[in-house]
């Protein structure tokens, strides 16, 4: 079980728990504002863009090359950016804090 915290652009904080699936699916199922998941999780829309809390980048690891290519197209991306459809829910993510990008 992983506890994942989302902070929206309106500073609304939601803590969700899950065992499996992608973080994007978890966010969409729970109506987290700003996470749309338009492409269904195939890393081609960037509507699941989040910023990983700088203290938690060890939990999420590195973005793949495909994910990095997609993020490069987003002007709001920074070193903490991830596309959360590419983050699989697992124990490793427990306690992670994700801020939803614009
Ligand atoms: S849902 Fe489209 S890139 Fe993540």
PDB file of C-alpha atoms and ligand atoms in Angstrom:
ATOM      1  CA  UNK A   1       0.000   0.000   0.000  1.00  0.00           C
ATOM      2  CA  UNK A   2       1.368   3.383  -0.987  1.00  0.00           C
ATOM      3  CA  UNK A   3       0.140   6.709   0.314  1.00  0.00           C
ATOM      4  CA  UNK A   4       0.388   9.407  -2.336  1.00  0.00           C
ATOM      5  CA  UNK A   5      -0.264  13.105  -1.762  1.00  0.00           C
ATOM      6  CA  UNK A   6      -1.439  15.386  -4.560  1.00  0.00           C
ATOM      7  CA  UNK A   7      -1.360  19.172  -4.246  1.00  0.00           C
ATOM      8  CA  UNK A   8      -3.357  20.950  -6.923  1.00  0.00           C
ATOM      9  CA  UNK A   9      -2.735  24.376  -8.445  1.00  0.00           C
ATOM     10  CA  UNK A  10      -5.351  25.690  -5.986  1.00  0.00           C
ATOM     11  CA  UNK A  11      -3.287  24.257  -3.123  1.00  0.00           C
ATOM     12  CA  UNK A  12      -5.873  21.607  -2.392  1.00  0.00           C
ATOM     13  CA  UNK A  13      -4.199  18.594  -0.805  1.00  0.00           C
ATOM     14  CA  UNK A  14      -5.537  15.069  -1.296  1.00  0.00           C
ATOM     15  CA  UNK A  15      -3.958  11.953   0.143  1.00  0.00           C
ATOM     16  CA  UNK A  16      -4.805   8.699  -1.632  1.00  0.00           C
ATOM     17  CA  UNK A  17      -3.847   5.105  -0.986  1.00  0.00           C
ATOM     18  CA  UNK A  18      -3.393   2.425  -3.641  1.00  0.00           C
ATOM     19  CA  UNK A  19      -1.687  -0.878  -4.336  1.00  0.00           C
ATOM     20  CA  UNK A  20      -1.378  -0.941  -8.095  1.00  0.00           C
ATOM     21  CA  UNK A  21      -2.021   0.852 -11.382  1.00  0.00           C
ATOM     22  CA  UNK A  22      -0.472   4.099 -12.469  1.00  0.00           C
ATOM     23  CA  UNK A  23      -0.462   7.296 -10.453  1.00  0.00           C
ATOM     24  CA  UNK A  24      -2.337   8.992 -13.324  1.00  0.00           C
ATOM     25  CA  UNK A  25      -5.145   6.407 -13.119  1.00  0.00           C
ATOM     26  CA  UNK A  26      -5.362   6.915  -9.366  1.00  0.00           C
ATOM     27  CA  UNK A  27      -5.571  10.693  -9.817  1.00  0.00           C
ATOM     28  CA  UNK A  28      -8.197  10.540 -12.572  1.00  0.00           C
ATOM     29  CA  UNK A  29     -10.344   8.049 -10.639  1.00  0.00           C
ATOM     30  CA  UNK A  30     -10.290  10.435  -7.709  1.00  0.00           C
ATOM     31  CA  UNK A  31     -10.893  13.616  -9.720  1.00  0.00           C
ATOM     32  CA  UNK A  32      -7.617  15.328  -8.888  1.00  0.00           C
ATOM     33  CA  UNK A  33      -7.921  18.723 -10.602  1.00  0.00           C
ATOM     34  CA  UNK A  34      -5.389  19.219 -13.383  1.00  0.00           C
ATOM     35  CA  UNK A  35      -4.681  15.551 -14.058  1.00  0.00           C
ATOM     36  CA  UNK A  36      -6.602  14.619 -17.196  1.00  0.00           C
ATOM     37  CA  UNK A  37      -4.772  11.632 -18.615  1.00  0.00           C
ATOM     38  CA  UNK A  38      -6.041  12.389 -22.124  1.00  0.00           C
ATOM     39  CA  UNK A  39      -3.885   9.819 -23.914  1.00  0.00           C
ATOM     40  CA  UNK A  40      -4.840   7.037 -21.533  1.00  0.00           C
ATOM     41  CA  UNK A  41      -1.324   6.693 -20.180  1.00  0.00           C
ATOM     42  CA  UNK A  42       0.780   6.112 -23.276  1.00  0.00           C
ATOM     43  CA  UNK A  43       3.063   9.085 -22.642  1.00  0.00           C
ATOM     44  CA  UNK A  44       1.843  11.240 -25.506  1.00  0.00           C
ATOM     45  CA  UNK A  45      -0.240  14.074 -24.042  1.00  0.00           C
ATOM     46  CA  UNK A  46       1.476  15.469 -20.905  1.00  0.00           C
ATOM     47  CA  UNK A  47      -1.896  16.139 -19.262  1.00  0.00           C
ATOM     48  CA  UNK A  48      -0.648  14.142 -16.282  1.00  0.00           C
ATOM     49  CA  UNK A  49       2.314  16.416 -15.554  1.00  0.00           C
ATOM     50  CA  UNK A  50       3.331  16.662 -11.907  1.00  0.00           C
ATOM     51  CA  UNK A  51       6.286  18.036  -9.978  1.00  0.00           C
ATOM     52  CA  UNK A  52       7.794  15.594  -7.538  1.00  0.00           C
ATOM     53  CA  UNK A  53       8.606  17.128  -4.162  1.00  0.00           C
ATOM     54  CA  UNK A  54      12.391  17.728  -4.316  1.00  0.00           C
ATOM     55  CA  UNK A  55      12.836  15.559  -1.207  1.00  0.00           C
ATOM     56  CA  UNK A  56      11.086  12.629  -2.881  1.00  0.00           C
ATOM     57  CA  UNK A  57      12.838  12.220  -6.211  1.00  0.00           C
ATOM     58  CA  UNK A  58      14.500   9.047  -4.904  1.00  0.00           C
ATOM     59  CA  UNK A  59      11.039   7.483  -4.641  1.00  0.00           C
ATOM     60  CA  UNK A  60      10.106   8.171  -8.256  1.00  0.00           C
ATOM     61  CA  UNK A  61      13.439   7.542  -9.948  1.00  0.00           C
ATOM     62  CA  UNK A  62      14.336   8.895 -13.373  1.00  0.00           C
ATOM     63  CA  UNK A  63      12.044   9.590 -16.312  1.00  0.00           C
ATOM     64  CA  UNK A  64      12.546   7.345 -19.334  1.00  0.00           C
ATOM     65  CA  UNK A  65      13.861   8.809 -22.562  1.00  0.00           C
ATOM     66  CA  UNK A  66      10.376   8.850 -24.121  1.00  0.00           C
ATOM     67  CA  UNK A  67       8.999  10.621 -21.072  1.00  0.00           C
ATOM     68  CA  UNK A  68      11.839  13.157 -21.119  1.00  0.00           C
ATOM     69  CA  UNK A  69      11.206  13.844 -24.814  1.00  0.00           C
ATOM     70  CA  UNK A  70       7.545  14.541 -24.045  1.00  0.00           C
ATOM     71  CA  UNK A  71       8.416  16.794 -21.107  1.00  0.00           C
ATOM     72  CA  UNK A  72      10.808  18.814 -23.260  1.00  0.00           C
ATOM     73  CA  UNK A  73       7.789  19.983 -25.250  1.00  0.00           C
ATOM     74  CA  UNK A  74       6.194  21.415 -22.114  1.00  0.00           C
ATOM     75  CA  UNK A  75       7.314  24.954 -21.255  1.00  0.00           C
ATOM     76  CA  UNK A  76       6.380  24.425 -17.605  1.00  0.00           C
ATOM     77  CA  UNK A  77       8.612  21.402 -17.162  1.00  0.00           C
ATOM     78  CA  UNK A  78      11.506  21.509 -14.743  1.00  0.00           C
ATOM     79  CA  UNK A  79      13.960  19.073 -13.167  1.00  0.00           C
ATOM     80  CA  UNK A  80      11.240  17.732 -10.858  1.00  0.00           C
ATOM     81  CA  UNK A  81       8.731  17.092 -13.628  1.00  0.00           C
ATOM     82  CA  UNK A  82       7.244  13.653 -14.256  1.00  0.00           C
ATOM     83  CA  UNK A  83       4.369  12.378 -16.309  1.00  0.00           C
ATOM     84  CA  UNK A  84       2.515  10.472 -13.643  1.00  0.00           C
ATOM     85  CA  UNK A  85       1.089   7.896 -16.085  1.00  0.00           C
ATOM     86  CA  UNK A  86       4.649   6.616 -16.118  1.00  0.00           C
ATOM     87  CA  UNK A  87       4.743   6.217 -12.342  1.00  0.00           C
ATOM     88  CA  UNK A  88       3.560   2.801 -11.214  1.00  0.00           C
ATOM     89  CA  UNK A  89       2.029   2.638  -7.777  1.00  0.00           C
ATOM     90  CA  UNK A  90       4.243   0.560  -5.500  1.00  0.00           C
ATOM     91  CA  UNK A  91       5.622   0.558  -1.982  1.00  0.00           C
ATOM     92  CA  UNK A  92       8.554   2.569  -3.327  1.00  0.00           C
ATOM     93  CA  UNK A  93       6.235   5.551  -3.843  1.00  0.00           C
ATOM     94  CA  UNK A  94       4.849   5.475  -0.320  1.00  0.00           C
ATOM     95  CA  UNK A  95       4.795   8.978   1.152  1.00  0.00           C
ATOM     96  CA  UNK A  96       5.525  10.782  -2.104  1.00  0.00           C
ATOM     97  CA  UNK A  97       4.183  14.313  -2.573  1.00  0.00           C
ATOM     98  CA  UNK A  98       3.252  15.409  -6.100  1.00  0.00           C
ATOM     99  CA  UNK A  99       2.311  18.931  -7.093  1.00  0.00           C
ATOM    100  CA  UNK A 100       0.035  19.099 -10.121  1.00  0.00           C
ATOM    101  CA  UNK A 101       1.467  21.178 -12.947  1.00  0.00           C
ATOM    102  CA  UNK A 102      -0.501  23.752 -14.931  1.00  0.00           C
TER     103      UNK A 102
HETATM  104  S1  LIG B   1      -1.621  10.448 -19.576  1.00  0.00           S
HETATM  105 FE1  LIG B   1      -0.852  11.197 -21.429  1.00  0.00          FE
HETATM  106  S2  LIG B   1       1.216  11.499 -21.055  1.00  0.00           S
HETATM  107 FE2  LIG B   1       0.465  10.726 -19.188  1.00  0.00          FE
END
